[in-house]
PDB file of C-alpha atoms in Angstrom:
ATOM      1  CA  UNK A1260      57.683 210.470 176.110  1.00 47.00           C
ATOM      2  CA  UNK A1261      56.877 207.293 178.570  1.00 47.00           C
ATOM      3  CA  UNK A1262      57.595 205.272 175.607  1.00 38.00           C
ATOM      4  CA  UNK A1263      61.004 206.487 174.893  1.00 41.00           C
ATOM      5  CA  UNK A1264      62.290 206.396 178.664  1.00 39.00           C
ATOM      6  CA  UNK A1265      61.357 203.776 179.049  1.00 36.00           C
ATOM      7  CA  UNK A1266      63.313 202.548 175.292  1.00 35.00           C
ATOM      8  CA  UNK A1267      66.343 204.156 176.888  1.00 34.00           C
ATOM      9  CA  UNK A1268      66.102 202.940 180.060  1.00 36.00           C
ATOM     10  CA  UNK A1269      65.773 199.263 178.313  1.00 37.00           C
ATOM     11  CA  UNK A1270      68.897 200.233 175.353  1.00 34.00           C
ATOM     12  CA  UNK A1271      70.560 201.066 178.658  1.00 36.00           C
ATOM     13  CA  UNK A1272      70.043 197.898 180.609  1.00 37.00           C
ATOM     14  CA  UNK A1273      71.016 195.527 177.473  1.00 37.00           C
ATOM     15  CA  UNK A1274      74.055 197.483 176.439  1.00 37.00           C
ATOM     16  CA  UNK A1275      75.131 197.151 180.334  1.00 36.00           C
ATOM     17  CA  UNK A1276      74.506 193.914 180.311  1.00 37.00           C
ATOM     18  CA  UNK A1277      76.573 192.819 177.460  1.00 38.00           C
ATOM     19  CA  UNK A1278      79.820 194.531 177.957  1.00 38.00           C
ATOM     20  CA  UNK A1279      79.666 192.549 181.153  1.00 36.00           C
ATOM     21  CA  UNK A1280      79.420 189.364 179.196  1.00 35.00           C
ATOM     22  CA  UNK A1281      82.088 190.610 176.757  1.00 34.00           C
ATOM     23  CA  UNK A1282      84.115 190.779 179.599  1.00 36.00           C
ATOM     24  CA  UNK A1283      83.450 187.792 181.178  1.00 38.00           C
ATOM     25  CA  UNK A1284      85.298 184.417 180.867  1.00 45.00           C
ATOM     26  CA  UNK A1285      81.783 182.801 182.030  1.00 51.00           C
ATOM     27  CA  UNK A1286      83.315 180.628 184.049  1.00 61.00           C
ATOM     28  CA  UNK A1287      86.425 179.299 181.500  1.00 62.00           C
ATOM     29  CA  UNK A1288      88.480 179.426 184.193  1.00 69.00           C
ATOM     30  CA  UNK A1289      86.965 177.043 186.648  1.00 78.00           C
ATOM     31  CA  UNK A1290      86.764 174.486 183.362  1.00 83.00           C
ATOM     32  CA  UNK A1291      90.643 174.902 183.568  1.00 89.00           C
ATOM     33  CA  UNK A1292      91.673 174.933 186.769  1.00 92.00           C
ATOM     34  CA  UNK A1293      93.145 171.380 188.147  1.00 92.00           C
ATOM     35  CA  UNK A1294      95.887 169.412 186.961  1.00 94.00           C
ATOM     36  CA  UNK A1295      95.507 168.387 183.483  1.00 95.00           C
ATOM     37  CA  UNK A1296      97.769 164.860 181.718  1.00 96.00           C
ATOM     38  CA  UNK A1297      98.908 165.207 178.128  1.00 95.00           C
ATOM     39  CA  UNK A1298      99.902 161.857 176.135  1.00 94.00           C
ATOM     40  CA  UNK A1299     104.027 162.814 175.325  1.00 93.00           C
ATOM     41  CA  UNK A1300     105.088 159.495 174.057  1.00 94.00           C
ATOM     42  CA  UNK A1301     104.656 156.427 174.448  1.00 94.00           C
ATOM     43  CA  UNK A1302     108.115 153.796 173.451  1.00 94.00           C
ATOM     44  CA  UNK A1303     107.594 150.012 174.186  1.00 90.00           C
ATOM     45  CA  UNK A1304     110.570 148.777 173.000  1.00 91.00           C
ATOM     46  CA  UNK A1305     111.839 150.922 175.805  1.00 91.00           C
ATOM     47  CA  UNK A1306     109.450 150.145 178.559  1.00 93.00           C
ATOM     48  CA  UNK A1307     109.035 154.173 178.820  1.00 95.00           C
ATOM     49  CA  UNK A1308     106.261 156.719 178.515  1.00 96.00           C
ATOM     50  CA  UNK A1309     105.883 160.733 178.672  1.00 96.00           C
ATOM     51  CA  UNK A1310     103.634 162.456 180.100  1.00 96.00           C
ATOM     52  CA  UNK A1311     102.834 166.717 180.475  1.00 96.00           C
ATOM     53  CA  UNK A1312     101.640 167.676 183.458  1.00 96.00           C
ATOM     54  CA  UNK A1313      99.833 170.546 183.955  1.00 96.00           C
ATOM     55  CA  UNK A1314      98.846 172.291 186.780  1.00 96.00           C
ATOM     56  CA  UNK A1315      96.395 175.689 186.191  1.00 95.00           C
ATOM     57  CA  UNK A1316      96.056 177.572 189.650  1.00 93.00           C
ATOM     58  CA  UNK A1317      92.764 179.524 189.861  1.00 88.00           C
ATOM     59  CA  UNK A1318      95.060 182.634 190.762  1.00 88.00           C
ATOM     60  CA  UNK A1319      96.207 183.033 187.106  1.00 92.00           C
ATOM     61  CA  UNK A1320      99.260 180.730 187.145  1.00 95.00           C
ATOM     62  CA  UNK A1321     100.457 177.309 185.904  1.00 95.00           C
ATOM     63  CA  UNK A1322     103.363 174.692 186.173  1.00 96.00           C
ATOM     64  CA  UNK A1323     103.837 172.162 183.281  1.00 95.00           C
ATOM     65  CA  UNK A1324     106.220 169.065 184.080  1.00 96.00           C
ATOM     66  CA  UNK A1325     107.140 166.475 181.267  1.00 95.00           C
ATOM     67  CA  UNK A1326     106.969 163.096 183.908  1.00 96.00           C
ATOM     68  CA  UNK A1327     108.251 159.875 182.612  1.00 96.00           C
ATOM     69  CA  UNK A1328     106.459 156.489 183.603  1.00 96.00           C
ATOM     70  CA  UNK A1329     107.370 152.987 182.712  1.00 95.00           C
ATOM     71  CA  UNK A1330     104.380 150.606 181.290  1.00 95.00           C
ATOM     72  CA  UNK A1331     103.256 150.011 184.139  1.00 95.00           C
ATOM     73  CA  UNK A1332     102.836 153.388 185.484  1.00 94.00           C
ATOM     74  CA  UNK A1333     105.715 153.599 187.598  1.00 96.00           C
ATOM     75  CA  UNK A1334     107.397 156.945 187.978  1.00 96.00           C
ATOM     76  CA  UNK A1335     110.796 157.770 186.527  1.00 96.00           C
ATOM     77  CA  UNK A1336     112.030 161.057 186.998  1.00 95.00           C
ATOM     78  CA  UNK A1337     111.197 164.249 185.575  1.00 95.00           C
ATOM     79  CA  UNK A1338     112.845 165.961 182.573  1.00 93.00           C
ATOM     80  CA  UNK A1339     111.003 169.379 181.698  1.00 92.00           C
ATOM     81  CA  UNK A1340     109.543 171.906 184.227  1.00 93.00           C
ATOM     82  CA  UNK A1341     107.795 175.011 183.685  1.00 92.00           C
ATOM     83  CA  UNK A1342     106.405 178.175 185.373  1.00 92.00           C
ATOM     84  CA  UNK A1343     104.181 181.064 184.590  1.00 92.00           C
ATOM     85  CA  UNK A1344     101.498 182.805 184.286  1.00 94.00           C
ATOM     86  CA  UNK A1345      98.222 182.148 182.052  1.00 95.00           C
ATOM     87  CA  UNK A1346      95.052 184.121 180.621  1.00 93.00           C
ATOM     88  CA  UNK A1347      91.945 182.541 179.524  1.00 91.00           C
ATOM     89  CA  UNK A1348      89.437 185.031 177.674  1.00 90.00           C
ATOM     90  CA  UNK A1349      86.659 183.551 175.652  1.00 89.00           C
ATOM     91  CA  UNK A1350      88.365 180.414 173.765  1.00 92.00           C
ATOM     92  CA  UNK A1351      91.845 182.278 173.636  1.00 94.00           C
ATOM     93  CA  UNK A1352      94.388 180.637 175.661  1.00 95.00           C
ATOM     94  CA  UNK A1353      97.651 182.746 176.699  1.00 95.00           C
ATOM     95  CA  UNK A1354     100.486 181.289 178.124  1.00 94.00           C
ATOM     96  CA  UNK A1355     103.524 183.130 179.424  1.00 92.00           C
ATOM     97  CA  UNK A1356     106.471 181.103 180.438  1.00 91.00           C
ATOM     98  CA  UNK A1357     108.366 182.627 183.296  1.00 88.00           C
ATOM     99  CA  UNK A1358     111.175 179.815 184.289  1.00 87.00           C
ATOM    100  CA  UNK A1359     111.744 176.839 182.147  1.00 88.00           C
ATOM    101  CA  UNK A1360     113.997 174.204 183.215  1.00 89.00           C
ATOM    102  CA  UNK A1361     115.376 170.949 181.907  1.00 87.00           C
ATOM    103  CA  UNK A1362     117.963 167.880 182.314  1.00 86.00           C
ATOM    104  CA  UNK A1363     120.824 167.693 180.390  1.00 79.00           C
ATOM    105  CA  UNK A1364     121.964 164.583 178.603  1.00 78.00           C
ATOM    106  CA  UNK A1365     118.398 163.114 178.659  1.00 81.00           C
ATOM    107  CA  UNK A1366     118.913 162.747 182.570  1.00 88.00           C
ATOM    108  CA  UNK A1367     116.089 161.965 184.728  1.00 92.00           C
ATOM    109  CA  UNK A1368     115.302 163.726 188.067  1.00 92.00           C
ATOM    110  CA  UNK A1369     113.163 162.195 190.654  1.00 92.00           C
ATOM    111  CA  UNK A1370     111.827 165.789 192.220  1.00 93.00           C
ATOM    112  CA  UNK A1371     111.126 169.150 190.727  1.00 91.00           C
ATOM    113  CA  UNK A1372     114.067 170.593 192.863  1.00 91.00           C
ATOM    114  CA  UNK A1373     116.357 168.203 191.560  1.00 90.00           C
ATOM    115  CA  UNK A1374     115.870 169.625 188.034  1.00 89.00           C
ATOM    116  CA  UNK A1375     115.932 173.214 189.171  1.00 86.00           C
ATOM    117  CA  UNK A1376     119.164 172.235 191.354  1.00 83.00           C
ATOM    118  CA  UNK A1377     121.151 170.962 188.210  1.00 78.00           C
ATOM    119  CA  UNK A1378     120.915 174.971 187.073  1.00 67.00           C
ATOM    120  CA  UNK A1379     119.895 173.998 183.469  1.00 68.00           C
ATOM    121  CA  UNK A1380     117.317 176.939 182.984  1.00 69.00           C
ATOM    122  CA  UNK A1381     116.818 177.344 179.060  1.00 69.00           C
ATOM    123  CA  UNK A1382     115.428 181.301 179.572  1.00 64.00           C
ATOM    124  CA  UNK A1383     111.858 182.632 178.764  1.00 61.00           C
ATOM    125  CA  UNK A1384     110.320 181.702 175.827  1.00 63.00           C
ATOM    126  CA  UNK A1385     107.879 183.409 174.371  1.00 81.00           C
ATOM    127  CA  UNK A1386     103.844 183.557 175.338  1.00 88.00           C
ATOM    128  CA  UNK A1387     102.128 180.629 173.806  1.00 90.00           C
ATOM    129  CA  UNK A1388      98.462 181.230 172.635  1.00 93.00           C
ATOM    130  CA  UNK A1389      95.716 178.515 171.525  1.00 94.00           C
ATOM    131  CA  UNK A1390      92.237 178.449 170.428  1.00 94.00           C
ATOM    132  CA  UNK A1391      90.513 176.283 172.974  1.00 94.00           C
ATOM    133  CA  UNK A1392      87.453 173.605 172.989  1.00 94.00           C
ATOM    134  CA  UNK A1393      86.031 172.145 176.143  1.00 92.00           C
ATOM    135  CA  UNK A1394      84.251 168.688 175.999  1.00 90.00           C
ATOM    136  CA  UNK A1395      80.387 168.626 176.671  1.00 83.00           C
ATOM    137  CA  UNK A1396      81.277 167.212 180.595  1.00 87.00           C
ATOM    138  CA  UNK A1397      84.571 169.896 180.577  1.00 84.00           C
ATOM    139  CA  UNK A1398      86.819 166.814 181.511  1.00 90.00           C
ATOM    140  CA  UNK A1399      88.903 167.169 178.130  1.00 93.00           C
ATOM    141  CA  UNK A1400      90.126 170.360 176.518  1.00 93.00           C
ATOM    142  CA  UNK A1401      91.753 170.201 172.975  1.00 94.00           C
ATOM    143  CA  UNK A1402      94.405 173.121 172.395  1.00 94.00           C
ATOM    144  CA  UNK A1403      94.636 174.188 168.864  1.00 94.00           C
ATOM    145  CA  UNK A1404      97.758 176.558 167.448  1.00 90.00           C
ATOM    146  CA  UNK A1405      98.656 178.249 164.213  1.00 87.00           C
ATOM    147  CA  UNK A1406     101.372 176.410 162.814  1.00 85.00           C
ATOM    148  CA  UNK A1407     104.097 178.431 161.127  1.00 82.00           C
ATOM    149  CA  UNK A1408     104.180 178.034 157.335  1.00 85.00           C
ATOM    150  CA  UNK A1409     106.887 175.380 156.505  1.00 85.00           C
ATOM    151  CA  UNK A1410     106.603 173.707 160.138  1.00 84.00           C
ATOM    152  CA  UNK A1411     105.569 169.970 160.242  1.00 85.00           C
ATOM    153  CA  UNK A1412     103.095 170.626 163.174  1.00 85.00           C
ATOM    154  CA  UNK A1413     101.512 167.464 165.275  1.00 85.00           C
ATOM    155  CA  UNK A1414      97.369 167.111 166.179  1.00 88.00           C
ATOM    156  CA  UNK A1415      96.055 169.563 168.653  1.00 91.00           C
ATOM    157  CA  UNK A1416      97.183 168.774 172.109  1.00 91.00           C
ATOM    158  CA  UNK A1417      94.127 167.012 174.092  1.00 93.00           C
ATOM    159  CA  UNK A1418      94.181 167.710 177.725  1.00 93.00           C
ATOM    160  CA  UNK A1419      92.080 165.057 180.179  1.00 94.00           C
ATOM    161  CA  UNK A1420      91.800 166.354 183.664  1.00 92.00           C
ATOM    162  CA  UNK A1421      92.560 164.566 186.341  1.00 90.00           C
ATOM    163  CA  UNK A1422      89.676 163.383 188.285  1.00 76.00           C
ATOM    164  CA  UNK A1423      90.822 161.578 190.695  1.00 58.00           C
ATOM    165  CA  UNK A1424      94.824 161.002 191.596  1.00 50.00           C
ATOM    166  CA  UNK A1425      96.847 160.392 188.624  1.00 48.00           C
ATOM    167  CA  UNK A1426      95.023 158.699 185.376  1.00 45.00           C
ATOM    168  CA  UNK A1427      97.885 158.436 183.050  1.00 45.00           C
ATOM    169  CA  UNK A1428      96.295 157.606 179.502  1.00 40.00           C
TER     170      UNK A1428
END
């Protein structure tokens, strides 16, 4: 009878113990809060480079800005901005954008309220989700999608955080 409490009292313990880790992000979200630079493009004959921007809040939401840089890291103007909210459980990313804005006519905009001022707000697209993969020192983060059939999809997105004020690639 000792035996078998103390069985249950063990079965109890463990299956206790694991739901809580099921449910757990074990600490995902710290890796991914910060502001995190994405490679856009990169033109030379045009002396011009993109760059995403993203910023994941600790409280659950993000901003994403597509920044444009000359070659030698000079800052243009902004052409993309967006807002939302984010989940991150296990390797399953969810994004869900809430206000999306960007220029017209390829214009650049030298603040965030600029863009938002020229009233070019393209709606609410729909949530976004990725399998993610953290480096060994959690300083890159690749972001892997399904691609539709019949799509030509690019590479994963890689993510490098940003350290230390802004390391564009």
């Amino acid at each position: 009878m000792k035996v078998r409490g103390i069985f249950l009292f063990a079965l109890l313990i463990s299956a206790t113990a694991g739901c809580s880790l099921l449910n757990s992000n074990d600490g995902l979200s710290d890796k991914l809060v910060g502001t995190l630079e994405q490679k856009a493009f990169e033109n030379t004959e045009g002396n011009i480079k993109g760059v995403f921007e993203h910023d994941f809040e600790d409280i659950d939401t993000y901003e994403l800005a597509l920044a444009h840089y000359d070659l030698e890291d000079n800052f243009l103007g902004y052409r993309y901005f967006e807002t939302g909210s984010y989940s991150l459980k296990g390797n399953k990313l969810v994004r869900k954008p809430a206000e999306v804005f960007s220029s017209e006519n390829q214009e650049l905009y030298s603040t965030i309220d600029e863009l938002k001022a020229s009233g070019v707000n393209r709606g609410n697209p729909d949530k976004m989700e990725y399998r993610t993969e953290f480096s060994n020192a959690n300083t890159t983060v690749t972001l892997y999608f399904e691609c539709p059939p019949n799509a030509l999809c690019t590479e994963p997105p890689v993510l490098k955080k940003v350290l230390s004020g802004p390391d564009i690639f």
